[in-house]
PDB file of C-alpha atoms in Angstrom:
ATOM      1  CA  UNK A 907      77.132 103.290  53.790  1.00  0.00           C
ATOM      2  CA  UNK A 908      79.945 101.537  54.986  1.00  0.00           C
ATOM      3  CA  UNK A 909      83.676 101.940  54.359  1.00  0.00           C
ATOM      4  CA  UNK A 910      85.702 100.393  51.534  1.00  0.00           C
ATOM      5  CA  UNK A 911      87.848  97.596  53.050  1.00  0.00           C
ATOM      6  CA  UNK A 912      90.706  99.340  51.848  1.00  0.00           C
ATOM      7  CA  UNK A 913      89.459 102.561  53.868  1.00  0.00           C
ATOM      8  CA  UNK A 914      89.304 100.085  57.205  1.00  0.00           C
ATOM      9  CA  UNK A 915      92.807  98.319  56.736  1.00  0.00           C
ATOM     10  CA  UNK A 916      94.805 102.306  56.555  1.00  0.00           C
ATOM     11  CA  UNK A 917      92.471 103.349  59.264  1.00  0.00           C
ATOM     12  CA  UNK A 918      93.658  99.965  60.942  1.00  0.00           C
ATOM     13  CA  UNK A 919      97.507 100.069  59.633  1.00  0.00           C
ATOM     14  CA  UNK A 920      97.516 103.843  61.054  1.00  0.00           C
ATOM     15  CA  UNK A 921      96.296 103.194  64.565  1.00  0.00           C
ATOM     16  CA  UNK A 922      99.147 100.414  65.053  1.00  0.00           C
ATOM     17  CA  UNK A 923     101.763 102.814  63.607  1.00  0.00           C
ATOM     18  CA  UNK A 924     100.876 105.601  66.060  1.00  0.00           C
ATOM     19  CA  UNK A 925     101.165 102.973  68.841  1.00  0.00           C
ATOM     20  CA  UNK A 926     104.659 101.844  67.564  1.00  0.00           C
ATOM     21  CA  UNK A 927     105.689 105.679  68.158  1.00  0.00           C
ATOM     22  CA  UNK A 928     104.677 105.699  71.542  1.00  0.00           C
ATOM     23  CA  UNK A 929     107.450 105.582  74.454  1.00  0.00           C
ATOM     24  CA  UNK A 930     107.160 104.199  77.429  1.00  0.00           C
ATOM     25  CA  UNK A 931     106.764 106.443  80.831  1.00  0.00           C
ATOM     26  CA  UNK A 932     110.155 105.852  83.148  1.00  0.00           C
ATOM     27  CA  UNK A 933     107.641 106.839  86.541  1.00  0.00           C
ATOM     28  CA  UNK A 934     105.404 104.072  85.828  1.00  0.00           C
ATOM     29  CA  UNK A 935     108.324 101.641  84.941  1.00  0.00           C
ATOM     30  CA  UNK A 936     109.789 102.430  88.297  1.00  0.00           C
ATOM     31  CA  UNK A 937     105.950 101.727  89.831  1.00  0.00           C
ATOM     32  CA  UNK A 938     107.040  98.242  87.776  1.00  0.00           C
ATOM     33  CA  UNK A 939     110.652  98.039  89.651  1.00  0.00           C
ATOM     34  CA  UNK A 940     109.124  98.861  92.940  1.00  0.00           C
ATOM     35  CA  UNK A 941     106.121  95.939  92.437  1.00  0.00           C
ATOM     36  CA  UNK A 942     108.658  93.492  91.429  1.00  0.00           C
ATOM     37  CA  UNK A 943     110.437  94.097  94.932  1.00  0.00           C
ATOM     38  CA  UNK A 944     107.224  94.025  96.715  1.00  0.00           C
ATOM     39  CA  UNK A 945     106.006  90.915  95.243  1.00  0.00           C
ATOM     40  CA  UNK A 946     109.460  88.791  95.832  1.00  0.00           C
ATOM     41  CA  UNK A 947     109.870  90.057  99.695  1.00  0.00           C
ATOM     42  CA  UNK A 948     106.432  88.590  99.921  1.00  0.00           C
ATOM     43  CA  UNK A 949     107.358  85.112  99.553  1.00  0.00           C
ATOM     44  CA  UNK A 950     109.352  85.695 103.084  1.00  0.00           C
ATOM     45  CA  UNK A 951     106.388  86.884 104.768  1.00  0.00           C
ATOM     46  CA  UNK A 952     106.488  85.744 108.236  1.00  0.00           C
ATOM     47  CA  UNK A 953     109.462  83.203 108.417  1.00  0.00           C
ATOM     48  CA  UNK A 954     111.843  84.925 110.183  1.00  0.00           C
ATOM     49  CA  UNK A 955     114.164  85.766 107.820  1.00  0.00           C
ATOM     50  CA  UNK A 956     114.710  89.140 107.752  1.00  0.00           C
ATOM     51  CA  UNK A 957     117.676  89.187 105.496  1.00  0.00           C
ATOM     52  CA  UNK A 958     115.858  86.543 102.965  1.00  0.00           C
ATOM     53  CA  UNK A 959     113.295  89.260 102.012  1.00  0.00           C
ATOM     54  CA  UNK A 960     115.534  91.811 101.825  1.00  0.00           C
ATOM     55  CA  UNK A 961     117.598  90.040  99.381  1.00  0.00           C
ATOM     56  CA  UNK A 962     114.576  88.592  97.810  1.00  0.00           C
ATOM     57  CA  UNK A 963     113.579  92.661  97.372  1.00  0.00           C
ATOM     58  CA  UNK A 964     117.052  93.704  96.457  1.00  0.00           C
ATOM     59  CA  UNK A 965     117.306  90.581  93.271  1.00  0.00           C
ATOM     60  CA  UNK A 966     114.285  91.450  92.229  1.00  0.00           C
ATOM     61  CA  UNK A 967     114.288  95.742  92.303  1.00  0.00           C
ATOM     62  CA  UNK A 968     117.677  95.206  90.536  1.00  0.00           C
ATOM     63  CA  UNK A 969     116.482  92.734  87.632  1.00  0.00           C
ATOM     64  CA  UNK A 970     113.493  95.175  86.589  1.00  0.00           C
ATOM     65  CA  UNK A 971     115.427  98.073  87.336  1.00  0.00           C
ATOM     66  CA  UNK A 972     118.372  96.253  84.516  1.00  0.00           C
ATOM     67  CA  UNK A 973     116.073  96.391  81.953  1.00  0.00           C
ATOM     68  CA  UNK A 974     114.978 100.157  81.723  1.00  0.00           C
ATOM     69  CA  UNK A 975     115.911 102.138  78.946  1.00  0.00           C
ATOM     70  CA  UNK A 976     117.793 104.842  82.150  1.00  0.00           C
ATOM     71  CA  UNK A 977     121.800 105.214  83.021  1.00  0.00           C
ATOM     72  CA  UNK A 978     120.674 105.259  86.743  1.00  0.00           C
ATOM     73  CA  UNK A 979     123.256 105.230  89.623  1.00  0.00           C
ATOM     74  CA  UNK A 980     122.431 104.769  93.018  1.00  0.00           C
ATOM     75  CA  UNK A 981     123.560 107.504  94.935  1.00  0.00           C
ATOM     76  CA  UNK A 982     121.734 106.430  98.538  1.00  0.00           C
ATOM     77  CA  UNK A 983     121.151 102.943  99.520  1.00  0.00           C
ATOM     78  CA  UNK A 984     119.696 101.368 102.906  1.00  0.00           C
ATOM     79  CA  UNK A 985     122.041  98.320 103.185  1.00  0.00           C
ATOM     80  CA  UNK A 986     125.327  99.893 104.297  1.00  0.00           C
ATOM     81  CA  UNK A 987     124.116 100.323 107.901  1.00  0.00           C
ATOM     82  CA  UNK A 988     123.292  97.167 108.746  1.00  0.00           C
ATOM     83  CA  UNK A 989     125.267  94.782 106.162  1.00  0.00           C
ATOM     84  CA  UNK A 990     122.435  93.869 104.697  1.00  0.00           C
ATOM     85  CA  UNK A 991     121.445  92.479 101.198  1.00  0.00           C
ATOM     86  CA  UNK A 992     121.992  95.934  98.936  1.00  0.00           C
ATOM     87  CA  UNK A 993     122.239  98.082  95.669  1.00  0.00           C
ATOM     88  CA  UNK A 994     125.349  99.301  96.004  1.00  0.00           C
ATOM     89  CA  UNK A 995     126.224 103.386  96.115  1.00  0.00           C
ATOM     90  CA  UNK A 996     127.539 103.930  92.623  1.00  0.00           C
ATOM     91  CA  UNK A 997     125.495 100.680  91.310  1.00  0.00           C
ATOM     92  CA  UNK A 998     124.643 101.409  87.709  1.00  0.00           C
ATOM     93  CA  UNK A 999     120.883 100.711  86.877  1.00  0.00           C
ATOM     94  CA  UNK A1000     119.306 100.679  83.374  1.00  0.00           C
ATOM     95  CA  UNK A1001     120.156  99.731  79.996  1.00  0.00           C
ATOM     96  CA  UNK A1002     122.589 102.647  79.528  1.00  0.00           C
ATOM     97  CA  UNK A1003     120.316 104.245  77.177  1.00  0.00           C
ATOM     98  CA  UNK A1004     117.734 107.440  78.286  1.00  0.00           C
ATOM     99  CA  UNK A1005     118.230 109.501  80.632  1.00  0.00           C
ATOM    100  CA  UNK A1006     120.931 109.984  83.436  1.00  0.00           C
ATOM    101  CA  UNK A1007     119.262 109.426  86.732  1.00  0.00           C
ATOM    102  CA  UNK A1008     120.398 109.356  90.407  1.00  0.00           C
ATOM    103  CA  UNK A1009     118.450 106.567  92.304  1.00  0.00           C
ATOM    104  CA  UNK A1010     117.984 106.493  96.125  1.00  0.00           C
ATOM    105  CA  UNK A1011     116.461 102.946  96.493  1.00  0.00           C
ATOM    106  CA  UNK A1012     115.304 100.891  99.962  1.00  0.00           C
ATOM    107  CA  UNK A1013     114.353  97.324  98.164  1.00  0.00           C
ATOM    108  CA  UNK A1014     112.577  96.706 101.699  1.00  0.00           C
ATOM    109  CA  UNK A1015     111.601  99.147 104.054  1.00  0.00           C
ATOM    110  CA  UNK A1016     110.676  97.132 107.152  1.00  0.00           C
ATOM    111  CA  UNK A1017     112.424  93.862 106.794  1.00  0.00           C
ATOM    112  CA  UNK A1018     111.817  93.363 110.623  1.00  0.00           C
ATOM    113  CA  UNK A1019     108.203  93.749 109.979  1.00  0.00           C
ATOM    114  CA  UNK A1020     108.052  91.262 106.700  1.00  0.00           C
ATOM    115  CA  UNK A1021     109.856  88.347 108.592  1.00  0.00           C
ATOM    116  CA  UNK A1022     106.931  88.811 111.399  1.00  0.00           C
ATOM    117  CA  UNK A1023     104.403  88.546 109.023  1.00  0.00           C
ATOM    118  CA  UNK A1024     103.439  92.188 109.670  1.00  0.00           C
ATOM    119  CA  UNK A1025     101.967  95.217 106.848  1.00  0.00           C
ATOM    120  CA  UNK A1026     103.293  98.321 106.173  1.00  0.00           C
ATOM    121  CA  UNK A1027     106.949  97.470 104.746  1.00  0.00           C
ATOM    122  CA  UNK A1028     106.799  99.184 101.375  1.00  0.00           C
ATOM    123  CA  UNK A1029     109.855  99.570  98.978  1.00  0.00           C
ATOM    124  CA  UNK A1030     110.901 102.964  98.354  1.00  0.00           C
ATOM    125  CA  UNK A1031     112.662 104.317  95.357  1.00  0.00           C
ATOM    126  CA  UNK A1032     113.105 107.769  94.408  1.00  0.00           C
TER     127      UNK A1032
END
């Protein structure tokens, strides 16, 4: 026999309010923050312009990064040694909200090997 309709819509109204309750995972956000940077370097691939991906990496790790419920601060960043594009040490990160994390963050590992058009430059955040 099947269910009253009114049996199906609480079933149905019950299954949405459990997924309402559920918080998001701050690893797999930073998976998110890490993509973001990958996918913008990418647009640099092979041109050259070493510095263009890097900043193209940096723009994009800190607009995702912006917009996580985290009080991040970056405590080690890559772009001091060599003046490039950077998230600064001390940068704040996050909405402000969650938890207090400290962030070492490379937007672009390998910028040299982006503007050749070359693999293996991943963007490392810890």
């Amino acid at each position: 026999a099947a269910a009253p309709a009114g049996a199906a819509r609480a079933a149905g109204d019950a299954a949405r309010e459990d997924y309402r309750s559920v918080q998001r995972n701050l690893a797999l956000e930073l998976v998110r923050v890490t993509e973001a940077a990958a996918l913008a370097s990418a647009r640099w691939m092979g041109r050259g312009d070493k510095n263009a991906a890097d900043g193209a990496a940096v723009g994009a790790m800190r607009r995702v990064a912006q917009s996580l419920d985290m009080a991040g601060v970056v405590v080690i960043g890559e772009g001091e040694k060599d003046d490039a594009p950077m998230l600064y040490c001390g940068e704040e990160l996050g909405t402000g909200a969650g938890e207090r994390m400290f962030l070492a963050v490379d937007p672009l590992d390998g910028t040299t090997l982006v503007s050749q058009g070359r693999g293996g430059a991943p963007p490392p955040i810890a």
